[in-house]
Amino acid sequence: MSGDCDFGLIGLAVMGENLALNVESRGYKVAVYNRTTSKVDELLAGRAKGKNFVGTHTLEEFVAAVARPRKLMMLVKAGPAVDALIDSLIPLCDEGDILIDGGNTYYVDTEERTKRVEAAGLLYVGAGVSGGEEGALKGPSLMPGGTEAAWPHIKDMFQAIAAKVGPNDDIPCCEWVGPRGAGHYVKMVHNGIEYGDMQLICEAYQLLHELGGLSNEELYDVFAKWNEGVLQSYLIEITRDIFSAKDDQGGDGYLVDKILDVAGAKGTGKWMSQLALDLGVPSTLVTTAVFARGLSAQKEARTRASKTLNGPSDSLNPEMSALAKKLTGDKQAFIDAVHDALYASKIVSYAQGFVQLQAASAEHDWKLDYGQAALLWRGGCIIRAQFLDRIKEAFGEQPDLENLLLYPYFEEAVENAQAGWRAVVSAASLLGIPVPAFSAALNYFDGYRLERLPANLLQAQRDYFGAHTYQRVDREGTFHSEWLDLRKQP
Ligand code: 6PG
């Protein structure tokens, strides 16, 4: 038996509820189900009152309420809960029905589930959904992948609910990404880039606050200005706003100053880092951002260490001190240098993210369209930014572009930002302020642009102690040397 709902949504936490409301608002009839069924009743009596919703209290009722081929989306905690739901839904569904997972699922699970659900005669979609609560309600970025035959059935609805960009606000931030786990992989890289962006912004904040002496009011003004230029983005915008938020617990001053400096994480940045290691691609911005969160979480250890470990203030010699002063002394020049460091580092971070996407696409034969990925992130999601237009343009012109740093627009942008970037990293180092992401980005840039790195010595060491062999610059082949015989005798 099937009903007349166009769409079914399982999981009425805030994201699910908002997404269901979004779908209904575009003229679709929506069936909803939640394991704690009182949530269904609350929604129907509250925000969905008078709207085109059908509330259901069992999975049987839920599946029966939706028209075939059914489009059933799960927005539940990623992990075993999704498998349990799939197992319960398969026997209730008919051939050709579509199961959609909108959670932050590990892509390997989506690869496996796509095959499992297809084997049961259904279609499976793993859709990255970004944009937080507001995005879910008003227009998220959607990154669907899985069984391609599902796309014609869900395309209109997904593109209707997605964020729109472009001069006429009519280009949806939703396109088919690729087979199996491709959509969730792209979403994971989005999150990894989000980690990098956030860490870079936090480093800019610490520098401006501690070395530049900027107050929250001044930081608000700086971020407001930055948001009108090349750094324009959602994350810069919300950071600006954070600097203006007063304590909501009745205390004096600003809320940001009252927040414990211990970062949380749900795991997508860690996944991207682990997968970068597996692929052998140096996605150093995300790994650095993950480790920076890890160090922040060691609050008690840091508090103990802060009482004994000294920074450069105790040992800085006069020349270093003068140089540091020169680099930070002119307030506006320092703000501009931090801007440039942030911009150049951000370019490196995105360049690394796309290199990882390319490597993953090759490994899994996903045939990802990188310009399209940039477009999907152009609106609705957490990393939305004007600058993604340029990335779209870059891959539009050169679909096989090896690295974004080689695209003339970004090459020039980094060139122009380089002096400020180096000054900031130097000043931070001289004055003992950690800038792990700014420096990781700069080190990647310097490593990437050098034809010769010291890995010749590394290969010699490996061959010396383990006969791991090496190649030569002047002749073909694989070589091993008897280093003990070749060395200078002690
Ligand atoms: C989004 C966000 C979303 C969420 C992450 C945060 O695109 O809407 O990326 O997925 O904010 O779960 O992850 P952490 O808790 O690891 O920072």
Tab-separated table of C-alpha atoms and ligand atoms in Angstrom, residues 104 129-132 187 190-191 194-195 265-267 293 382, ligand 1:
chain	number	residue	atom	x	y	z
A	104	ASN	CA	27.498	13.136	8.299
A	129	VAL	CA	23.875	18.199	3.814
A	130	SER	CA	25.506	21.394	4.983
A	131	GLY	CA	24.281	24.653	6.377
A	132	GLY	CA	23.347	23.954	9.948
A	187	LYS	CA	30.819	16.616	2.345
A	190	HIS	CA	33.835	20.395	2.953
A	191	ASN	CA	34.026	19.833	6.704
A	194	GLU	CA	35.678	24.186	7.392
A	195	TYR	CA	38.116	23.030	10.094
A	265	ALA	CA	34.908	17.898	17.377
A	266	LYS	CA	32.548	15.336	15.975
A	267	GLY	CA	35.014	13.534	13.748
A	293	ARG	CA	41.698	21.271	18.581
A	382	ILE	CA	29.306	26.628	6.288
B	1	6PG	C1	27.727	21.679	8.115
B	1	6PG	C2	28.661	21.447	9.253
B	1	6PG	C3	28.129	20.399	10.133
B	1	6PG	C4	28.676	20.526	11.534
B	1	6PG	C5	29.824	19.678	11.820
B	1	6PG	C6	30.740	20.300	12.828
B	1	6PG	O1	28.226	21.546	7.023
B	1	6PG	O2	26.574	22.011	8.331
B	1	6PG	O3	29.906	21.065	8.800
B	1	6PG	O4	28.312	19.185	9.494
B	1	6PG	O5	28.881	21.805	11.901
B	1	6PG	O6	29.252	18.521	12.362
B	1	6PG	O7	31.689	19.408	13.098
B	1	6PG	P1	32.563	19.434	14.392
B	1	6PG	O8	31.613	19.222	15.558
B	1	6PG	O9	33.494	18.314	14.208
B	1	6PG	O10	33.196	20.770	14.474
